[in-house]
CSV table of C-alpha atoms and ligand atoms in Angstrom, one decimal:
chain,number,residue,atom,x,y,z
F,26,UNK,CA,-81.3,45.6,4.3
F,27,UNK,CA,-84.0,46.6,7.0
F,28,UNK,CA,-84.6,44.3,9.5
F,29,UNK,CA,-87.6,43.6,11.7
F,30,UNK,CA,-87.6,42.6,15.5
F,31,UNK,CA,-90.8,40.3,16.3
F,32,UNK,CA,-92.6,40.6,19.1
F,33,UNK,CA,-92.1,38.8,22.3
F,34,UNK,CA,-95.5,36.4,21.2
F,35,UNK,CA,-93.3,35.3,18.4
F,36,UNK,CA,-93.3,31.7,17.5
F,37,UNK,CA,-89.4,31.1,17.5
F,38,UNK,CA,-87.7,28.3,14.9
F,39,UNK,CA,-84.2,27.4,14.2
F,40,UNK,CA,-83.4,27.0,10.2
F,41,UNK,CA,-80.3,25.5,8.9
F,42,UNK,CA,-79.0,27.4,5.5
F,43,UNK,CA,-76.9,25.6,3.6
F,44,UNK,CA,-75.8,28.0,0.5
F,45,UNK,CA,-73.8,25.4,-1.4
F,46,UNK,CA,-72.0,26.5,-4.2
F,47,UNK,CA,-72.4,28.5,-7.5
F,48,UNK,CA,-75.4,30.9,-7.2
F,49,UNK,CA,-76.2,29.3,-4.2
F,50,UNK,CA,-75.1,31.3,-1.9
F,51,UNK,CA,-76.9,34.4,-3.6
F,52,UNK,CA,-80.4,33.3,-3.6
F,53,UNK,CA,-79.5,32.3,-0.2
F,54,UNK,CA,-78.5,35.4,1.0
F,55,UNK,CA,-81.5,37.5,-0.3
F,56,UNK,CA,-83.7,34.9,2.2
F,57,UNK,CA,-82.1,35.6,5.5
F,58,UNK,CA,-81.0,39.4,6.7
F,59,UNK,CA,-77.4,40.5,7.1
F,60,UNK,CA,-77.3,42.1,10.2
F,61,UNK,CA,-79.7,40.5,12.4
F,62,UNK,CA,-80.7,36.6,13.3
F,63,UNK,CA,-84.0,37.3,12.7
F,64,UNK,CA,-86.0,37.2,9.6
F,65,UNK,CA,-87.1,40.3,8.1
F,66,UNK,CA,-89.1,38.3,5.9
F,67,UNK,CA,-92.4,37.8,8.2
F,68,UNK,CA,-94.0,38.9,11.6
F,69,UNK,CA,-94.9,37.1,14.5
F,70,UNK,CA,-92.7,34.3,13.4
F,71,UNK,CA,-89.1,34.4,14.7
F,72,UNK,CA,-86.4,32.8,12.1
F,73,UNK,CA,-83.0,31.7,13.9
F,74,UNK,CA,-80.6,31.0,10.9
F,75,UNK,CA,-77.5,28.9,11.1
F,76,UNK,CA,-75.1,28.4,8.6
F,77,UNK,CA,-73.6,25.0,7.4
F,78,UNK,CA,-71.2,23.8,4.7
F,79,UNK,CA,-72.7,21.7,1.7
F,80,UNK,CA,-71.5,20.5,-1.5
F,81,UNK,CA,-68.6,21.7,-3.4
F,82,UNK,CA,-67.9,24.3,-0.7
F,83,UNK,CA,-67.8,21.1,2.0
F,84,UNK,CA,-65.5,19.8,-0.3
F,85,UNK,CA,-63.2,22.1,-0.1
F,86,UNK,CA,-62.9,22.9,3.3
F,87,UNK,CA,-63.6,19.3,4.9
F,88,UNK,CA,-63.3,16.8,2.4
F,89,UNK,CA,-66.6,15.8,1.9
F,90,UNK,CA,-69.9,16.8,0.6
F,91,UNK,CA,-71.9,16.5,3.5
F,92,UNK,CA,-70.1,17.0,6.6
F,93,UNK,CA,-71.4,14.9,9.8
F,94,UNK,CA,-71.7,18.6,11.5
F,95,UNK,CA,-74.2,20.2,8.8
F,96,UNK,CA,-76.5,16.8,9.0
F,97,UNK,CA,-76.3,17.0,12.9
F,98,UNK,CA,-77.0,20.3,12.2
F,99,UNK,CA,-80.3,20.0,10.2
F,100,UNK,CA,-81.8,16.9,12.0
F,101,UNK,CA,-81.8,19.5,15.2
F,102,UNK,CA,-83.7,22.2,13.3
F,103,UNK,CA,-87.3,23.7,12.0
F,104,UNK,CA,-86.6,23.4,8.6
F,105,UNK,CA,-83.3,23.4,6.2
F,106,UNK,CA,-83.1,25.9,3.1
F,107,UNK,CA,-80.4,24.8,0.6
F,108,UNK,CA,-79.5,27.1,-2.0
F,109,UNK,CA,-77.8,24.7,-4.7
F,110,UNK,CA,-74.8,22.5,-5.0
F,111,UNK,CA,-72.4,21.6,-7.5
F,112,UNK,CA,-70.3,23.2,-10.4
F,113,UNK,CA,-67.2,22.2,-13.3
F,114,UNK,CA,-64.9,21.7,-10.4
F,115,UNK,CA,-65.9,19.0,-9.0
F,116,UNK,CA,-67.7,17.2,-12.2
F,117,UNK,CA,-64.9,15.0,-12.4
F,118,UNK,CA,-64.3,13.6,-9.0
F,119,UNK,CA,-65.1,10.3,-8.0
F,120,UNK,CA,-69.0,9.3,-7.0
F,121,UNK,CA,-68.3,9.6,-3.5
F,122,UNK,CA,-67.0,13.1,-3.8
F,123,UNK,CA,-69.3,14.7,-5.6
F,124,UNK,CA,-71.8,17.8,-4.4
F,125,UNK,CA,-74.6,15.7,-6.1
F,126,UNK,CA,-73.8,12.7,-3.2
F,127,UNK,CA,-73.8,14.9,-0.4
F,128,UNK,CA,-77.2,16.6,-1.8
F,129,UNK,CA,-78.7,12.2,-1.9
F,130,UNK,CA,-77.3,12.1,1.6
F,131,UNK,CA,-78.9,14.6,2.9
F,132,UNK,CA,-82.1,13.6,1.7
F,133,UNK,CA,-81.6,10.3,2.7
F,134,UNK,CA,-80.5,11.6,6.4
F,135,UNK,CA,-83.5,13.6,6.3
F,136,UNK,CA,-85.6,10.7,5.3
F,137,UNK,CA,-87.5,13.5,3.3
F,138,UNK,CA,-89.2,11.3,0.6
F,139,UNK,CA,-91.7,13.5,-0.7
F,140,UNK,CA,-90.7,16.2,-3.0
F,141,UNK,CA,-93.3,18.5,-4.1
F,142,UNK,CA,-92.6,21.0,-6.9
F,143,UNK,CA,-95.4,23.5,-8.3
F,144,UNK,CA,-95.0,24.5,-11.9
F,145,UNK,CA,-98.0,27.1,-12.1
F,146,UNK,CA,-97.7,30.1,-14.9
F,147,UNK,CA,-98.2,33.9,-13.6
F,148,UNK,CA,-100.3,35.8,-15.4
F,149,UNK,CA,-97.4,38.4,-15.1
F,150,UNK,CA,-94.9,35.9,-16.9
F,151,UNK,CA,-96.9,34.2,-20.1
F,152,UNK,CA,-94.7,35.7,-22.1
F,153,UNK,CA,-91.3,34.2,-20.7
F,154,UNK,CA,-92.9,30.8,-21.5
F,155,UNK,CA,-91.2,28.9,-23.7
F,156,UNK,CA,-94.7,27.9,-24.9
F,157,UNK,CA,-97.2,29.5,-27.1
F,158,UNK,CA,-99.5,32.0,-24.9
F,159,UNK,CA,-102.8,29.7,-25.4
F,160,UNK,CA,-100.9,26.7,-24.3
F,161,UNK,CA,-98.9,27.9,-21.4
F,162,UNK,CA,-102.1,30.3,-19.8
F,163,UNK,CA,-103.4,29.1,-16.8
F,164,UNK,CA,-101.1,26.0,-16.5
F,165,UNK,CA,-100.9,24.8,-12.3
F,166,UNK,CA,-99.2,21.8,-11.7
F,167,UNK,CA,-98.2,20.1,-8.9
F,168,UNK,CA,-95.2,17.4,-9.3
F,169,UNK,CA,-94.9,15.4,-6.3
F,170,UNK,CA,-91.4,13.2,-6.8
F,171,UNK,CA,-90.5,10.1,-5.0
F,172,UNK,CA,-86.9,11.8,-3.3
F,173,UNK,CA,-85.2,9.0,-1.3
F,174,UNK,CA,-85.7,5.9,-3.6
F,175,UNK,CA,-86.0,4.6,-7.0
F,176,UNK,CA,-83.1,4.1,-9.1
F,177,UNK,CA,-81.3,6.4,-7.5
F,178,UNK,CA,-80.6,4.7,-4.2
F,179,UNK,CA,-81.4,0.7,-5.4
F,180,UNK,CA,-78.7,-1.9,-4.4
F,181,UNK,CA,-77.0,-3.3,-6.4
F,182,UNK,CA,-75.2,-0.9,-7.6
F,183,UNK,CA,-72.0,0.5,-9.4
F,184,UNK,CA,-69.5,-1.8,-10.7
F,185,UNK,CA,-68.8,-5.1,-9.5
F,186,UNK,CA,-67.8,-8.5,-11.4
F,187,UNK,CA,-69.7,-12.1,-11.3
F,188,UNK,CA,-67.5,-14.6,-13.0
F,189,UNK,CA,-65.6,-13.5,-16.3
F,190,UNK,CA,-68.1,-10.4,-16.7
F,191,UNK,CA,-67.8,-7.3,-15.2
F,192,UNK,CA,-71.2,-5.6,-14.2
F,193,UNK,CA,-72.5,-2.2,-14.0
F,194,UNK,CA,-75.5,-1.8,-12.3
F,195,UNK,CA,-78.0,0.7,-11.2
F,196,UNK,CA,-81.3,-0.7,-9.9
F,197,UNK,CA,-84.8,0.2,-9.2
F,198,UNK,CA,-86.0,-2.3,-6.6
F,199,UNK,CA,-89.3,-1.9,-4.5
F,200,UNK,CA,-89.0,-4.0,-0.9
F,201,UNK,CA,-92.2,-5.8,0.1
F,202,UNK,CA,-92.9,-6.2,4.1
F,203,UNK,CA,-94.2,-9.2,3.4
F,204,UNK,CA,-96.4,-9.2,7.2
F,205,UNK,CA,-98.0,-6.1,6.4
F,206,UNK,CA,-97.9,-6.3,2.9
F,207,UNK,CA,-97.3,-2.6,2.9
F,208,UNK,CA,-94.8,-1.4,-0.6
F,209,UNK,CA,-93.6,1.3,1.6
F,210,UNK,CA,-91.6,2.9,-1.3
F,211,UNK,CA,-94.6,3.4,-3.5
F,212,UNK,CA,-97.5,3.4,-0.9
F,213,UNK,CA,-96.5,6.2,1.2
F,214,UNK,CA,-95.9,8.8,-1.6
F,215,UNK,CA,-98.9,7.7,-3.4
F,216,UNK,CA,-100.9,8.9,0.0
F,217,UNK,CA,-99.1,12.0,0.1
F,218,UNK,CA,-99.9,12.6,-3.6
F,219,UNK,CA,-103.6,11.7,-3.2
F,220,UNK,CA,-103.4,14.5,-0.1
F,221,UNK,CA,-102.3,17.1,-2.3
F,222,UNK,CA,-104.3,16.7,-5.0
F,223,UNK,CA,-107.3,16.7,-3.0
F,224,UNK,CA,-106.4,20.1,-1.6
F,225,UNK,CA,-106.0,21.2,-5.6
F,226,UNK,CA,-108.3,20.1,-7.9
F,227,UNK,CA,-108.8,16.8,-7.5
F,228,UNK,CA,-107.2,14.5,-10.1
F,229,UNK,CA,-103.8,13.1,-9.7
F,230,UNK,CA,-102.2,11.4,-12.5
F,231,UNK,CA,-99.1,8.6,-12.0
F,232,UNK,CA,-96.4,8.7,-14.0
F,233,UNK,CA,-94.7,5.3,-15.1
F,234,UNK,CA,-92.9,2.9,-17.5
F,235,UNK,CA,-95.6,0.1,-17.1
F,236,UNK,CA,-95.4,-1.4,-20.2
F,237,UNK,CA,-91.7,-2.5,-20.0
F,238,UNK,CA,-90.0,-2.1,-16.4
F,239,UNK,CA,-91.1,-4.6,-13.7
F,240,UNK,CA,-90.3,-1.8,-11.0
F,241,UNK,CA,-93.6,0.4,-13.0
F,242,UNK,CA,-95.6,-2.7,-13.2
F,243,UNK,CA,-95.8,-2.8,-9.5
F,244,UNK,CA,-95.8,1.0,-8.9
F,245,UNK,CA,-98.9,1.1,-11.2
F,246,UNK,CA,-100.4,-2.1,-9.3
F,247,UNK,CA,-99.7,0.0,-5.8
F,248,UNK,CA,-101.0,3.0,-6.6
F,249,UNK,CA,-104.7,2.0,-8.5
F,250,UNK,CA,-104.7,-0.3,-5.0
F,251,UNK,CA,-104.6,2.6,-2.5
F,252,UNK,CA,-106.9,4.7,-5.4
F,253,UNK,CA,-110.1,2.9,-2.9
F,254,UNK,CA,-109.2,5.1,-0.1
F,255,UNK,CA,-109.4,8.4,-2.0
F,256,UNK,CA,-112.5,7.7,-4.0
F,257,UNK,CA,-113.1,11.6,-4.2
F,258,UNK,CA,-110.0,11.9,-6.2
F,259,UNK,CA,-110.0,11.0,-10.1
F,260,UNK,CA,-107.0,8.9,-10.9
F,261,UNK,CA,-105.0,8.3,-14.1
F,262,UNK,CA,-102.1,6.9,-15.4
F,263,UNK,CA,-99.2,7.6,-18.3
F,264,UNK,CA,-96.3,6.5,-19.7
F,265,UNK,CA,-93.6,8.4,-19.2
F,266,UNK,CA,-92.7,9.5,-23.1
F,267,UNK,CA,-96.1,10.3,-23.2
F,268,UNK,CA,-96.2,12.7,-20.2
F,269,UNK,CA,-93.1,14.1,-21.6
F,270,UNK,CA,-94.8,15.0,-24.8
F,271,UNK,CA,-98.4,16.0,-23.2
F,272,UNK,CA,-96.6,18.2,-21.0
F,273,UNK,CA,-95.5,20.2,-23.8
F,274,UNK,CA,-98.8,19.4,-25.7
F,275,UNK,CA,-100.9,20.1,-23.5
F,276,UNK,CA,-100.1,21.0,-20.1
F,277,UNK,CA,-103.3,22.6,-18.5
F,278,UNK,CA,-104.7,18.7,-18.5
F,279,UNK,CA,-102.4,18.2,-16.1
F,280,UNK,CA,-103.3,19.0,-12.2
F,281,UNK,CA,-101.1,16.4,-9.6
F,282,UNK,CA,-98.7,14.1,-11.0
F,283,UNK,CA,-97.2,11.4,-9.1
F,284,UNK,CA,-94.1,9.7,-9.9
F,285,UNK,CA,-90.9,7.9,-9.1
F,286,UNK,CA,-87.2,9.6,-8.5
F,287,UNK,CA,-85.9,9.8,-11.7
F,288,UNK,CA,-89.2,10.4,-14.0
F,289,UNK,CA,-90.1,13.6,-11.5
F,290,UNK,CA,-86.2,15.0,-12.0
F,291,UNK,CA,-86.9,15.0,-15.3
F,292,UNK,CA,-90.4,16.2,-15.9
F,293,UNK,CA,-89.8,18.6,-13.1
F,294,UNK,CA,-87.3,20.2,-14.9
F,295,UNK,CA,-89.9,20.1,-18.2
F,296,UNK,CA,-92.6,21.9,-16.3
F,297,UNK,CA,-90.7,24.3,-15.3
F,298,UNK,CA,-89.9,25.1,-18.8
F,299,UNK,CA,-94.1,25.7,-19.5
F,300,UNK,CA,-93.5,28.7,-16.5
F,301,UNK,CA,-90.6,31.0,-18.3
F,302,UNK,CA,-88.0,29.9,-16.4
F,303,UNK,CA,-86.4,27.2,-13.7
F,304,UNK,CA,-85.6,30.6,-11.7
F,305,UNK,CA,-88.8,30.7,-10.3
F,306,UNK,CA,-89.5,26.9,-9.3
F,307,UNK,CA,-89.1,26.0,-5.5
F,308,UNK,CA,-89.9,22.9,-3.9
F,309,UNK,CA,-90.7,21.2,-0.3
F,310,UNK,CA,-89.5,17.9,0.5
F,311,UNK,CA,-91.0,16.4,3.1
F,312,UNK,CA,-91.0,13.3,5.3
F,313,UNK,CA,-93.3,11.6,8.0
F,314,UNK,CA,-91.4,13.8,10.5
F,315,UNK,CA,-88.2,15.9,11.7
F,316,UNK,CA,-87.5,18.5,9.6
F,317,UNK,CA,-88.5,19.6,5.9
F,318,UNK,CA,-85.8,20.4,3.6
F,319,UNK,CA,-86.6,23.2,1.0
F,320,UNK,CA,-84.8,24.3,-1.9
F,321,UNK,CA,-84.8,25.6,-5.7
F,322,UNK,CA,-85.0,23.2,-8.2
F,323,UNK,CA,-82.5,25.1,-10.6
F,324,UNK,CA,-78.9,24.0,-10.3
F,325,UNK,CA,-75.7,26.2,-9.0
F,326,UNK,CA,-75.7,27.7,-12.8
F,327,UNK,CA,-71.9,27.8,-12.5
F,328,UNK,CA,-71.9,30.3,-15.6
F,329,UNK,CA,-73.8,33.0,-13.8
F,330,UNK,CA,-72.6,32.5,-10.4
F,331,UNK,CA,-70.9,35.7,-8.7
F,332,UNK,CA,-72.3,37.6,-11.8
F,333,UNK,CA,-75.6,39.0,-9.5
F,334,UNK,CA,-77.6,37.5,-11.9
F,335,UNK,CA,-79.7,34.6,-10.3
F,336,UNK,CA,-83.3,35.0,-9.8
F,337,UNK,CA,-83.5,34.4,-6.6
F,338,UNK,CA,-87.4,33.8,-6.4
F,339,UNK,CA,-87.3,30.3,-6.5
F,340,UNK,CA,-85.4,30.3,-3.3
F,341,UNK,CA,-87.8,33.6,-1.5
F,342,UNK,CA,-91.0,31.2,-3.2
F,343,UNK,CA,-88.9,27.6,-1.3
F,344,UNK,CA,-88.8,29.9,1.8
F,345,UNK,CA,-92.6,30.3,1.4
F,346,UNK,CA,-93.2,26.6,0.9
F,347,UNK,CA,-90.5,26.1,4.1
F,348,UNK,CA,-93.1,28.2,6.0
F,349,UNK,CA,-96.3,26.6,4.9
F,350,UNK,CA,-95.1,22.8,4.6
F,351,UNK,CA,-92.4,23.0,7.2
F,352,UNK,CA,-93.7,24.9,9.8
F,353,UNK,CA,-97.3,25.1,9.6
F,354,UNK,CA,-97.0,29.1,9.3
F,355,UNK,CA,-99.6,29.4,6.4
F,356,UNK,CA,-100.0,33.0,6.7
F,357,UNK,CA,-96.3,34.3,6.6
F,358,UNK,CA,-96.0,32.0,3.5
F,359,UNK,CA,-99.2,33.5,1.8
F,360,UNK,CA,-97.7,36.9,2.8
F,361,UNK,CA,-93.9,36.1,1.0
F,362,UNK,CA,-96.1,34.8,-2.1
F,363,UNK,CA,-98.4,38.0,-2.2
F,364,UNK,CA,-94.9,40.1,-2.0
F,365,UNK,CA,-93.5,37.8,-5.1
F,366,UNK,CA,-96.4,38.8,-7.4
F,367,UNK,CA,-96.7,42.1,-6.2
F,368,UNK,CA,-92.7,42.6,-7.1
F,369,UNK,CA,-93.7,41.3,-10.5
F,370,UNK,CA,-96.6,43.7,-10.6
F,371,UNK,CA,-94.1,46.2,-10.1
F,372,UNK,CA,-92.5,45.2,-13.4
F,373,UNK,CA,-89.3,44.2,-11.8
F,374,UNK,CA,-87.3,40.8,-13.9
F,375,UNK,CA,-84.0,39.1,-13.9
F,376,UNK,CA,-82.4,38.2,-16.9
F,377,UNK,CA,-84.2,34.9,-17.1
F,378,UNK,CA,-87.9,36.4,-16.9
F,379,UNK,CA,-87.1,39.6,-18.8
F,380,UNK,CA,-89.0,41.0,-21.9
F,381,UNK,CA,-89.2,44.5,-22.9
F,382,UNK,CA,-90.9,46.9,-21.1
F,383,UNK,CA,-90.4,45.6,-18.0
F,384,UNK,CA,-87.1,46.5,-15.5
F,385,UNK,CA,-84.3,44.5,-15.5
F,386,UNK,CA,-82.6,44.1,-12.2
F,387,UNK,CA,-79.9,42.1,-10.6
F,388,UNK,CA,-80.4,39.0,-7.6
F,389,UNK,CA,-79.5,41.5,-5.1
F,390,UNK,CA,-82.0,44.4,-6.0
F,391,UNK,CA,-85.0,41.9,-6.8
F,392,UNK,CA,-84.5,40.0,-3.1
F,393,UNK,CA,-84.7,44.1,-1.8
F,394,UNK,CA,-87.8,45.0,-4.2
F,395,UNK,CA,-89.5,41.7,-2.4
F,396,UNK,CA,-88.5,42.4,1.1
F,397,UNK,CA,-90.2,46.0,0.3
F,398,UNK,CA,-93.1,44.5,-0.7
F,399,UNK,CA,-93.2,42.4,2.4
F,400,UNK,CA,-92.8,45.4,4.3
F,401,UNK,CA,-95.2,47.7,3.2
F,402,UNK,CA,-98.1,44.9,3.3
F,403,UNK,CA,-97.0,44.2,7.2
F,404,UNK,CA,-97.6,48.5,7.3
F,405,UNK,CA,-100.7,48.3,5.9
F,406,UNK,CA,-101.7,45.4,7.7
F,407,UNK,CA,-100.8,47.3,10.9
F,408,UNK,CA,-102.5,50.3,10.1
F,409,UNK,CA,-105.7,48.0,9.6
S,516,IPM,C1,-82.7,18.0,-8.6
S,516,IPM,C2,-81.3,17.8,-9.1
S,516,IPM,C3,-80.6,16.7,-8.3
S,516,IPM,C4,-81.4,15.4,-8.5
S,516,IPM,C5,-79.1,16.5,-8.5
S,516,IPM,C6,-78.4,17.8,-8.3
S,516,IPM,C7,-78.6,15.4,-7.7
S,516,IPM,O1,-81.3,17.6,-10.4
S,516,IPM,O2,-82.9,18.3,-7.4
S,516,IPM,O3,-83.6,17.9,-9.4
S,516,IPM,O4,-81.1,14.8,-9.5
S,516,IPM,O5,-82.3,15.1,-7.7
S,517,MG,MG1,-83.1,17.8,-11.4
């Protein structure tokens, strides 16, 4: 792969690339350049990359899923790009040794609580939608996910015994500071919510299960609250079986959505569907500060791993969103983005995004037709 040396005005970050397991390390490795530290992806912006264990692969060679090295690791960088964890191997091992736990723990070390993930269609991929043409045209959602609460991290939890019953328990539970009656939980990814949808188009719509869990009934409560300091942005609110079904209904009503943990893994996972394909989804998750961590929402797709198969644009577009969100480098993460629809222009699909008449290629090959792309814009754009 060609590589590019920045200039000596380059603004210099260190990222921490954590491959994880199945196709992970694939997508990965179409993001970063073989033989040189630097990115070839984008100029006057020097990437450093370093290279940590995660998931299965930690498993493996330490023990555990999220060795105290690769969170050291990541606290002291830029940004983190993961690539994916998990696969059959380790489906059976207890809770504490699974990929999935070191994936929480690393976005509870991170403190990243606000998980963004765009579902918008390309013009160039209608087709691969799973949805008819009319329905799936046009459709640009943001899904901005709760990442380091909810039900996923409540206490009590797991199993445990109170006199001659034995409990299971998992438990959504929002903690009120009573003195400054501030629901942190809720509060301070409803503001980052109302943020983004005021940089879209303005209406941001919350996600909940109001009319049967407590934990909703105060989410709901928190977020039409805070609704008085974004006046300029038009608010609503669903149930989630609803959402699920209007989603698929009709998804171009949609613009922000705002929701807990569990709701956005699932409806993220739905929207993708309305794009062609899960391949192409990347996300940001963000917290107040330190470090961003950015990775595709697809999974380690066991099945397909080694194959050179993956479509590895989610992971180029999570590099893009690691530039813009995680480093303030707007420009290099327009510039990856251009390349991405410019590759598509170009007629080039994996497996995922294929339909006739277009060329099929492998992970490798499409992370080298992007990286051209890249290239021959920064020509251009020296020429000019
Ligand atoms: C996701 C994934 C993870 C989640 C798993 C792998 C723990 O599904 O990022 O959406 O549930 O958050
Ligand atoms: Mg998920």
């Amino acid at each position: 792969m060609a590589s590019f040396r920045c200039s000596a005005s380059s603004r210099s970050y260190n990222i921490t690339l954590l491959p994880g397991d199945g196709i992970g390390p694939e997508v990965v490795a179409v993001a970063k350049d073989d033989d040189e530290p630097l990115s070839p992806w984008t100029t006057g912006v020097e990437l450093r990359f370093q290279e940590k264990l995660m998931g299965g692969s930690a498993l493996d060679a330490t023990g555990v899923p999220l060795p105290e090295e690769t969170l050291a690791a990541a606290r002291d960088s830029d940004a983190v790009l993961l690539g994916a964890i998990g696969g059959y191997k380790w489906d059976n091992n207890e809770k504490h040794l699974k990929p999935e736990t070191g994936l929480l723990q690393l976005r509870a070390g991170l403190g990243v609580f606000a998980n963004l993930r765009p579902a918008a269609v390309l013009p160039q991929l209608v087709d691969a939608s799973t949805l008819k043409r009319e329905v799936a045209e046009g459709v640009d959602i943001m899904v901005v996910r709760e990442l380091t609460g909810g039900i996923y991290f409540g206490k009590p939890r797991g199993f445990g015994t109170n006199d001659n019953e034995k409990i299971l328990a998992s438990t959504q539970k929002f903690i009120q500071f009573l003195r400054i009656q501030f629901y942190q939980e809720i509060d301070r990814i409803a503001r980052v919510a109302f943020e983004v949808a005021r940089k879209r188009r303005g209406k941001l719509c919350s996600v909940d299960k109001a009319n049967v869990l407590e934990a909703s009934m105060l989410w709901r409560k928190r977020v039409t609250a805070l609704a008085s300091e974004f006046p300029d942005i038009e608010l609503s609110h669903m149930y989630v079986d609803n959402a699920a079904m209007q989603l698929i209904r009709n998804p171009k009503q949609f613009d922000t959505i705002v929701t807990n943990n569990i709701f956005g893994d699932i409806l993220s996972d739905e929207a993708s569907m309305i794009t062609g394909s899960i391949g192409m989804l990347p996300s940001a998750s963000v917290g107040e500060s330190g470090p961003g961590l950015f990775e595709p929402i697809h999974g380690s797709a066991p099945d397909i791993a080694g194959k050179d198969k993956a479509n590895p644009l989610a992971t180029i577009l999570s590099a893009a969103m690691l530039l813009r969100y995680g480093l303030g480098e707007e420009n290099a993460a327009k510039r990856i983005e251009a390349a991405v629809i410019e590759t598509l222009n170009h007629g080039f699909r994996t497996g995922d995004i294929y339909s006739p008449g277009t060329t099929l290629v492998g992970c490798k090959r499409m992370g080298e037709e992007v990286l051209k792309t890249v290239e021959s814009q920064k020509a251009v754009a020296a020429v000019n």
